[in-house]
Amino acid sequence: MAISLKKIEQEAPKLIDLVKKADISLVKANLTNHQAKVGLCLDISGSMFSLYSSGKIQRLAEKVLALGCRFDDNGSIDIFLFGQNPHQVGEMTLVNFQNFIPEVQQKYPLEGGTYYGKVMKMIRNFYFPSGNGGSRNSPVAADEPIYIMFVTDGATSDKQETEEQLKWSSFEPIFWQFMAIGKSHKDVSGKGFFGWLEKAFSSDFSFLEKLDEMSDRYVDNANFFSLEDPESISDEKLYDLLMTEYPGWVKLVRDRHLLK
């Protein structure tokens, strides 16, 4: 059962508007009263500097926390970081959210390197410790699904491990919502010299697109979209994007006995 709006209004009035917007998307997705654990996995590679310093990552985290308030009766989300190394840094809650990301940054400065696979292994081990984040080829069920918002601005240096982790985790009730920040090759529509120049300085998210479409999984457990700027769309549109494939996945994992 979700945490009550009255409690959110009392403890974190700043979030109440976001929670109501998240509710609208959940109603459209037929996920009213849906229960799930929510995790936010954030890139801390050096190229993310301006996104952290501008406060955009803090504000994005607050939007994900608002979604977590509708899915989790504790009103909290688990936070994971990745750069050269993976980190599990605790819970963002109604009590500590206001300065959470800047405080995390002081403890975990930006790193040189980007490794998706390492942190995916950590996340799988966090929620399913019996598997140690290793290989899996048969389904394991849980009481609640796990929704991971995975935010990055660049490609990974461990593609093979990432693909393996995604495949192995398809036997677990974990949904990976990949969100890339940056101008994507796919989105560049300019022509002529300036179009070429724009494309040259855009990001290549083809690997994330590949993960979204990867075959040989027990269930399709991932979705991907990219935004040039995390604040370039409305909150309502963001929540709709976050619910594009998740509702169908929830039905699928129930049918495939990944939820008790």
JSON list of N, CA and C in Angstrom, two decimals, residues 195-251:
[
{"chain": "A", "resi": 195, "resn": "GLY", "atom": "N", "xyz": [24.72, 20.09, -39.53]},
{"chain": "A", "resi": 195, "resn": "GLY", "atom": "CA", "xyz": [24.17, 18.81, -39.11]},
{"chain": "A", "resi": 195, "resn": "GLY", "atom": "C", "xyz": [25.27, 17.81, -38.83]},
{"chain": "A", "resi": 196, "resn": "TRP", "atom": "N", "xyz": [26.30, 17.80, -39.68]},
{"chain": "A", "resi": 196, "resn": "TRP", "atom": "CA", "xyz": [27.44, 16.91, -39.46]},
{"chain": "A", "resi": 196, "resn": "TRP", "atom": "C", "xyz": [28.16, 17.28, -38.18]},
{"chain": "A", "resi": 197, "resn": "LEU", "atom": "N", "xyz": [28.34, 18.58, -37.94]},
{"chain": "A", "resi": 197, "resn": "LEU", "atom": "CA", "xyz": [29.03, 19.05, -36.75]},
{"chain": "A", "resi": 197, "resn": "LEU", "atom": "C", "xyz": [28.25, 18.64, -35.49]},
{"chain": "A", "resi": 198, "resn": "GLU", "atom": "N", "xyz": [26.94, 18.81, -35.57]},
{"chain": "A", "resi": 198, "resn": "GLU", "atom": "CA", "xyz": [26.08, 18.44, -34.44]},
{"chain": "A", "resi": 198, "resn": "GLU", "atom": "C", "xyz": [26.20, 16.95, -34.17]},
{"chain": "A", "resi": 199, "resn": "LYS", "atom": "N", "xyz": [26.20, 16.15, -35.22]},
{"chain": "A", "resi": 199, "resn": "LYS", "atom": "CA", "xyz": [26.30, 14.71, -35.07]},
{"chain": "A", "resi": 199, "resn": "LYS", "atom": "C", "xyz": [27.65, 14.32, -34.48]},
{"chain": "A", "resi": 200, "resn": "ALA", "atom": "N", "xyz": [28.70, 15.03, -34.87]},
{"chain": "A", "resi": 200, "resn": "ALA", "atom": "CA", "xyz": [30.04, 14.72, -34.38]},
{"chain": "A", "resi": 200, "resn": "ALA", "atom": "C", "xyz": [30.14, 14.91, -32.87]},
{"chain": "A", "resi": 201, "resn": "PHE", "atom": "N", "xyz": [29.36, 15.85, -32.35]},
{"chain": "A", "resi": 201, "resn": "PHE", "atom": "CA", "xyz": [29.43, 16.14, -30.91]},
{"chain": "A", "resi": 201, "resn": "PHE", "atom": "C", "xyz": [28.26, 15.53, -30.14]},
{"chain": "A", "resi": 202, "resn": "SER", "atom": "N", "xyz": [27.49, 14.70, -30.79]},
{"chain": "A", "resi": 202, "resn": "SER", "atom": "CA", "xyz": [26.39, 14.04, -30.09]},
{"chain": "A", "resi": 202, "resn": "SER", "atom": "C", "xyz": [26.88, 12.72, -29.49]},
{"chain": "A", "resi": 203, "resn": "SER", "atom": "N", "xyz": [26.07, 12.15, -28.64]},
{"chain": "A", "resi": 203, "resn": "SER", "atom": "CA", "xyz": [26.44, 10.90, -27.96]},
{"chain": "A", "resi": 203, "resn": "SER", "atom": "C", "xyz": [25.93, 9.71, -28.75]},
{"chain": "A", "resi": 204, "resn": "ASP", "atom": "N", "xyz": [26.65, 8.61, -28.63]},
{"chain": "A", "resi": 204, "resn": "ASP", "atom": "CA", "xyz": [26.24, 7.39, -29.29]},
{"chain": "A", "resi": 204, "resn": "ASP", "atom": "C", "xyz": [25.65, 6.45, -28.25]},
{"chain": "A", "resi": 205, "resn": "PHE", "atom": "N", "xyz": [24.33, 6.30, -28.29]},
{"chain": "A", "resi": 205, "resn": "PHE", "atom": "CA", "xyz": [23.65, 5.43, -27.34]},
{"chain": "A", "resi": 205, "resn": "PHE", "atom": "C", "xyz": [23.19, 4.13, -28.00]},
{"chain": "A", "resi": 206, "resn": "SER", "atom": "N", "xyz": [23.90, 3.74, -29.06]},
{"chain": "A", "resi": 206, "resn": "SER", "atom": "CA", "xyz": [23.50, 2.54, -29.81]},
{"chain": "A", "resi": 206, "resn": "SER", "atom": "C", "xyz": [23.55, 1.29, -28.94]},
{"chain": "A", "resi": 207, "resn": "PHE", "atom": "N", "xyz": [24.48, 1.24, -27.99]},
{"chain": "A", "resi": 207, "resn": "PHE", "atom": "CA", "xyz": [24.55, 0.06, -27.13]},
{"chain": "A", "resi": 207, "resn": "PHE", "atom": "C", "xyz": [23.31, -0.04, -26.23]},
{"chain": "A", "resi": 208, "resn": "LEU", "atom": "N", "xyz": [22.85, 1.09, -25.72]},
{"chain": "A", "resi": 208, "resn": "LEU", "atom": "CA", "xyz": [21.63, 1.08, -24.91]},
{"chain": "A", "resi": 208, "resn": "LEU", "atom": "C", "xyz": [20.43, 0.67, -25.75]},
{"chain": "A", "resi": 209, "resn": "GLU", "atom": "N", "xyz": [20.39, 1.11, -27.00]},
{"chain": "A", "resi": 209, "resn": "GLU", "atom": "CA", "xyz": [19.32, 0.69, -27.91]},
{"chain": "A", "resi": 209, "resn": "GLU", "atom": "C", "xyz": [19.40, -0.83, -28.12]},
{"chain": "A", "resi": 210, "resn": "LYS", "atom": "N", "xyz": [20.62, -1.34, -28.22]},
{"chain": "A", "resi": 210, "resn": "LYS", "atom": "CA", "xyz": [20.81, -2.78, -28.40]},
{"chain": "A", "resi": 210, "resn": "LYS", "atom": "C", "xyz": [20.30, -3.55, -27.18]},
{"chain": "A", "resi": 211, "resn": "LEU", "atom": "N", "xyz": [20.60, -3.03, -25.97]},
{"chain": "A", "resi": 211, "resn": "LEU", "atom": "CA", "xyz": [20.11, -3.69, -24.76]},
{"chain": "A", "resi": 211, "resn": "LEU", "atom": "C", "xyz": [18.59, -3.75, -24.74]},
{"chain": "A", "resi": 212, "resn": "ASP", "atom": "N", "xyz": [17.96, -2.67, -25.17]},
{"chain": "A", "resi": 212, "resn": "ASP", "atom": "CA", "xyz": [16.51, -2.59, -25.18]},
{"chain": "A", "resi": 212, "resn": "ASP", "atom": "C", "xyz": [15.91, -3.67, -26.09]},
{"chain": "A", "resi": 213, "resn": "GLU", "atom": "N", "xyz": [16.64, -4.01, -27.15]},
{"chain": "A", "resi": 213, "resn": "GLU", "atom": "CA", "xyz": [16.11, -4.94, -28.16]},
{"chain": "A", "resi": 213, "resn": "GLU", "atom": "C", "xyz": [16.76, -6.33, -28.08]},
{"chain": "A", "resi": 214, "resn": "MET", "atom": "N", "xyz": [17.61, -6.56, -27.08]},
{"chain": "A", "resi": 214, "resn": "MET", "atom": "CA", "xyz": [18.39, -7.78, -27.00]},
{"chain": "A", "resi": 214, "resn": "MET", "atom": "C", "xyz": [17.51, -9.04, -26.92]},
{"chain": "A", "resi": 215, "resn": "SER", "atom": "N", "xyz": [17.90, -10.05, -27.67]},
{"chain": "A", "resi": 215, "resn": "SER", "atom": "CA", "xyz": [17.16, -11.31, -27.67]},
{"chain": "A", "resi": 215, "resn": "SER", "atom": "C", "xyz": [17.74, -12.25, -26.61]},
{"chain": "A", "resi": 216, "resn": "ASP", "atom": "N", "xyz": [17.23, -13.47, -26.57]},
{"chain": "A", "resi": 216, "resn": "ASP", "atom": "CA", "xyz": [17.75, -14.51, -25.68]},
{"chain": "A", "resi": 216, "resn": "ASP", "atom": "C", "xyz": [17.61, -14.15, -24.20]},
{"chain": "A", "resi": 217, "resn": "ARG", "atom": "N", "xyz": [16.48, -13.53, -23.86]},
{"chain": "A", "resi": 217, "resn": "ARG", "atom": "CA", "xyz": [16.16, -13.25, -22.46]},
{"chain": "A", "resi": 217, "resn": "ARG", "atom": "C", "xyz": [14.89, -13.99, -22.08]},
{"chain": "A", "resi": 218, "resn": "TYR", "atom": "N", "xyz": [14.77, -14.33, -20.81]},
{"chain": "A", "resi": 218, "resn": "TYR", "atom": "CA", "xyz": [13.58, -15.03, -20.33]},
{"chain": "A", "resi": 218, "resn": "TYR", "atom": "C", "xyz": [12.34, -14.15, -20.49]},
{"chain": "A", "resi": 219, "resn": "VAL", "atom": "N", "xyz": [12.48, -12.88, -20.14]},
{"chain": "A", "resi": 219, "resn": "VAL", "atom": "CA", "xyz": [11.45, -11.86, -20.44]},
{"chain": "A", "resi": 219, "resn": "VAL", "atom": "C", "xyz": [12.18, -10.60, -20.90]},
{"chain": "A", "resi": 220, "resn": "ASP", "atom": "N", "xyz": [11.48, -9.77, -21.65]},
{"chain": "A", "resi": 220, "resn": "ASP", "atom": "CA", "xyz": [12.01, -8.46, -22.04]},
{"chain": "A", "resi": 220, "resn": "ASP", "atom": "C", "xyz": [11.98, -7.58, -20.80]},
{"chain": "A", "resi": 221, "resn": "ASN", "atom": "N", "xyz": [13.14, -7.33, -20.22]},
{"chain": "A", "resi": 221, "resn": "ASN", "atom": "CA", "xyz": [13.20, -6.68, -18.90]},
{"chain": "A", "resi": 221, "resn": "ASN", "atom": "C", "xyz": [13.84, -5.30, -18.93]},
{"chain": "A", "resi": 222, "resn": "ALA", "atom": "N", "xyz": [13.78, -4.61, -20.07]},
{"chain": "A", "resi": 222, "resn": "ALA", "atom": "CA", "xyz": [14.42, -3.29, -20.16]},
{"chain": "A", "resi": 222, "resn": "ALA", "atom": "C", "xyz": [13.70, -2.39, -21.15]},
{"chain": "A", "resi": 223, "resn": "ASN", "atom": "N", "xyz": [13.82, -1.11, -20.91]},
{"chain": "A", "resi": 223, "resn": "ASN", "atom": "CA", "xyz": [13.34, -0.10, -21.85]},
{"chain": "A", "resi": 223, "resn": "ASN", "atom": "C", "xyz": [14.37, 1.03, -21.87]},
{"chain": "A", "resi": 224, "resn": "PHE", "atom": "N", "xyz": [14.41, 1.78, -22.96]},
{"chain": "A", "resi": 224, "resn": "PHE", "atom": "CA", "xyz": [15.40, 2.84, -23.11]},
{"chain": "A", "resi": 224, "resn": "PHE", "atom": "C", "xyz": [14.78, 4.06, -23.79]},
{"chain": "A", "resi": 225, "resn": "PHE", "atom": "N", "xyz": [15.15, 5.24, -23.27]},
{"chain": "A", "resi": 225, "resn": "PHE", "atom": "CA", "xyz": [14.87, 6.49, -23.99]},
{"chain": "A", "resi": 225, "resn": "PHE", "atom": "C", "xyz": [15.99, 7.46, -23.67]},
{"chain": "A", "resi": 226, "resn": "SER", "atom": "N", "xyz": [16.15, 8.46, -24.52]},
{"chain": "A", "resi": 226, "resn": "SER", "atom": "CA", "xyz": [17.19, 9.46, -24.28]},
{"chain": "A", "resi": 226, "resn": "SER", "atom": "C", "xyz": [16.58, 10.86, -24.31]},
{"chain": "A", "resi": 227, "resn": "LEU", "atom": "N", "xyz": [17.16, 11.73, -23.52]},
{"chain": "A", "resi": 227, "resn": "LEU", "atom": "CA", "xyz": [16.76, 13.14, -23.48]},
{"chain": "A", "resi": 227, "resn": "LEU", "atom": "C", "xyz": [18.02, 13.98, -23.55]},
{"chain": "A", "resi": 228, "resn": "GLU", "atom": "N", "xyz": [17.99, 15.02, -24.36]},
{"chain": "A", "resi": 228, "resn": "GLU", "atom": "CA", "xyz": [19.15, 15.90, -24.42]},
{"chain": "A", "resi": 228, "resn": "GLU", "atom": "C", "xyz": [19.38, 16.57, -23.07]},
{"chain": "A", "resi": 229, "resn": "ASP", "atom": "N", "xyz": [18.29, 16.84, -22.37]},
{"chain": "A", "resi": 229, "resn": "ASP", "atom": "CA", "xyz": [18.35, 17.48, -21.06]},
{"chain": "A", "resi": 229, "resn": "ASP", "atom": "C", "xyz": [17.24, 16.87, -20.21]},
{"chain": "A", "resi": 230, "resn": "PRO", "atom": "N", "xyz": [17.52, 16.46, -18.97]},
{"chain": "A", "resi": 230, "resn": "PRO", "atom": "CA", "xyz": [16.49, 15.82, -18.15]},
{"chain": "A", "resi": 230, "resn": "PRO", "atom": "C", "xyz": [15.33, 16.73, -17.82]},
{"chain": "A", "resi": 231, "resn": "GLU", "atom": "N", "xyz": [15.49, 18.05, -18.04]},
{"chain": "A", "resi": 231, "resn": "GLU", "atom": "CA", "xyz": [14.41, 18.98, -17.75]},
{"chain": "A", "resi": 231, "resn": "GLU", "atom": "C", "xyz": [13.81, 19.57, -19.02]},
{"chain": "A", "resi": 232, "resn": "SER", "atom": "N", "xyz": [14.04, 18.88, -20.15]},
{"chain": "A", "resi": 232, "resn": "SER", "atom": "CA", "xyz": [13.53, 19.38, -21.43]},
{"chain": "A", "resi": 232, "resn": "SER", "atom": "C", "xyz": [12.08, 18.96, -21.67]},
{"chain": "A", "resi": 233, "resn": "ILE", "atom": "N", "xyz": [11.55, 18.08, -20.81]},
{"chain": "A", "resi": 233, "resn": "ILE", "atom": "CA", "xyz": [10.15, 17.67, -20.94]},
{"chain": "A", "resi": 233, "resn": "ILE", "atom": "C", "xyz": [9.44, 17.89, -19.62]},
{"chain": "A", "resi": 234, "resn": "SER", "atom": "N", "xyz": [8.13, 17.90, -19.66]},
{"chain": "A", "resi": 234, "resn": "SER", "atom": "CA", "xyz": [7.34, 18.11, -18.45]},
{"chain": "A", "resi": 234, "resn": "SER", "atom": "C", "xyz": [7.43, 16.90, -17.53]},
{"chain": "A", "resi": 235, "resn": "ASP", "atom": "N", "xyz": [7.11, 17.13, -16.28]},
{"chain": "A", "resi": 235, "resn": "ASP", "atom": "CA", "xyz": [7.08, 16.02, -15.32]},
{"chain": "A", "resi": 235, "resn": "ASP", "atom": "C", "xyz": [6.07, 14.96, -15.76]},
{"chain": "A", "resi": 236, "resn": "GLU", "atom": "N", "xyz": [4.93, 15.42, -16.26]},
{"chain": "A", "resi": 236, "resn": "GLU", "atom": "CA", "xyz": [3.89, 14.48, -16.70]},
{"chain": "A", "resi": 236, "resn": "GLU", "atom": "C", "xyz": [4.41, 13.58, -17.82]},
{"chain": "A", "resi": 237, "resn": "LYS", "atom": "N", "xyz": [5.11, 14.18, -18.78]},
{"chain": "A", "resi": 237, "resn": "LYS", "atom": "CA", "xyz": [5.64, 13.39, -19.90]},
{"chain": "A", "resi": 237, "resn": "LYS", "atom": "C", "xyz": [6.72, 12.42, -19.42]},
{"chain": "A", "resi": 238, "resn": "LEU", "atom": "N", "xyz": [7.54, 12.86, -18.47]},
{"chain": "A", "resi": 238, "resn": "LEU", "atom": "CA", "xyz": [8.56, 11.97, -17.92]},
{"chain": "A", "resi": 238, "resn": "LEU", "atom": "C", "xyz": [7.93, 10.74, -17.28]},
{"chain": "A", "resi": 239, "resn": "TYR", "atom": "N", "xyz": [6.90, 10.94, -16.46]},
{"chain": "A", "resi": 239, "resn": "TYR", "atom": "CA", "xyz": [6.25, 9.80, -15.80]},
{"chain": "A", "resi": 239, "resn": "TYR", "atom": "C", "xyz": [5.60, 8.87, -16.83]},
{"chain": "A", "resi": 240, "resn": "ASP", "atom": "N", "xyz": [5.03, 9.46, -17.89]},
{"chain": "A", "resi": 240, "resn": "ASP", "atom": "CA", "xyz": [4.48, 8.61, -18.96]},
{"chain": "A", "resi": 240, "resn": "ASP", "atom": "C", "xyz": [5.57, 7.77, -19.60]},
{"chain": "A", "resi": 241, "resn": "LEU", "atom": "N", "xyz": [6.75, 8.37, -19.84]},
{"chain": "A", "resi": 241, "resn": "LEU", "atom": "CA", "xyz": [7.87, 7.63, -20.42]},
{"chain": "A", "resi": 241, "resn": "LEU", "atom": "C", "xyz": [8.33, 6.50, -19.50]},
{"chain": "A", "resi": 242, "resn": "LEU", "atom": "N", "xyz": [8.34, 6.78, -18.20]},
{"chain": "A", "resi": 242, "resn": "LEU", "atom": "CA", "xyz": [8.78, 5.76, -17.24]},
{"chain": "A", "resi": 242, "resn": "LEU", "atom": "C", "xyz": [7.81, 4.58, -17.17]},
{"chain": "A", "resi": 243, "resn": "MET", "atom": "N", "xyz": [6.60, 4.79, -17.64]},
{"chain": "A", "resi": 243, "resn": "MET", "atom": "CA", "xyz": [5.59, 3.72, -17.62]},
{"chain": "A", "resi": 243, "resn": "MET", "atom": "C", "xyz": [5.30, 3.17, -19.01]},
{"chain": "A", "resi": 244, "resn": "THR", "atom": "N", "xyz": [6.18, 3.39, -19.97]},
{"chain": "A", "resi": 244, "resn": "THR", "atom": "CA", "xyz": [5.93, 2.93, -21.34]},
{"chain": "A", "resi": 244, "resn": "THR", "atom": "C", "xyz": [5.85, 1.42, -21.44]},
{"chain": "A", "resi": 245, "resn": "GLU", "atom": "N", "xyz": [6.86, 0.72, -20.92]},
{"chain": "A", "resi": 245, "resn": "GLU", "atom": "CA", "xyz": [6.91, -0.74, -21.04]},
{"chain": "A", "resi": 245, "resn": "GLU", "atom": "C", "xyz": [6.75, -1.47, -19.71]},
{"chain": "A", "resi": 246, "resn": "TYR", "atom": "N", "xyz": [6.90, -0.75, -18.61]},
{"chain": "A", "resi": 246, "resn": "TYR", "atom": "CA", "xyz": [6.83, -1.41, -17.30]},
{"chain": "A", "resi": 246, "resn": "TYR", "atom": "C", "xyz": [5.50, -2.13, -17.04]},
{"chain": "A", "resi": 247, "resn": "PRO", "atom": "N", "xyz": [4.35, -1.52, -17.34]},
{"chain": "A", "resi": 247, "resn": "PRO", "atom": "CA", "xyz": [3.08, -2.23, -17.06]},
{"chain": "A", "resi": 247, "resn": "PRO", "atom": "C", "xyz": [2.98, -3.56, -17.79]},
{"chain": "A", "resi": 248, "resn": "GLY", "atom": "N", "xyz": [3.40, -3.61, -19.05]},
{"chain": "A", "resi": 248, "resn": "GLY", "atom": "CA", "xyz": [3.38, -4.86, -19.79]},
{"chain": "A", "resi": 248, "resn": "GLY", "atom": "C", "xyz": [4.33, -5.89, -19.21]},
{"chain": "A", "resi": 249, "resn": "TRP", "atom": "N", "xyz": [5.48, -5.40, -18.72]},
{"chain": "A", "resi": 249, "resn": "TRP", "atom": "CA", "xyz": [6.46, -6.30, -18.08]},
{"chain": "A", "resi": 249, "resn": "TRP", "atom": "C", "xyz": [5.87, -6.90, -16.80]},
{"chain": "A", "resi": 250, "resn": "VAL", "atom": "N", "xyz": [5.16, -6.10, -16.01]},
{"chain": "A", "resi": 250, "resn": "VAL", "atom": "CA", "xyz": [4.57, -6.59, -14.77]},
{"chain": "A", "resi": 250, "resn": "VAL", "atom": "C", "xyz": [3.62, -7.76, -15.07]},
{"chain": "A", "resi": 251, "resn": "LYS", "atom": "N", "xyz": [2.79, -7.59, -16.08]},
{"chain": "A", "resi": 251, "resn": "LYS", "atom": "CA", "xyz": [1.87, -8.66, -16.46]},
{"chain": "A", "resi": 251, "resn": "LYS", "atom": "C", "xyz": [2.64, -9.90, -16.91]}
]
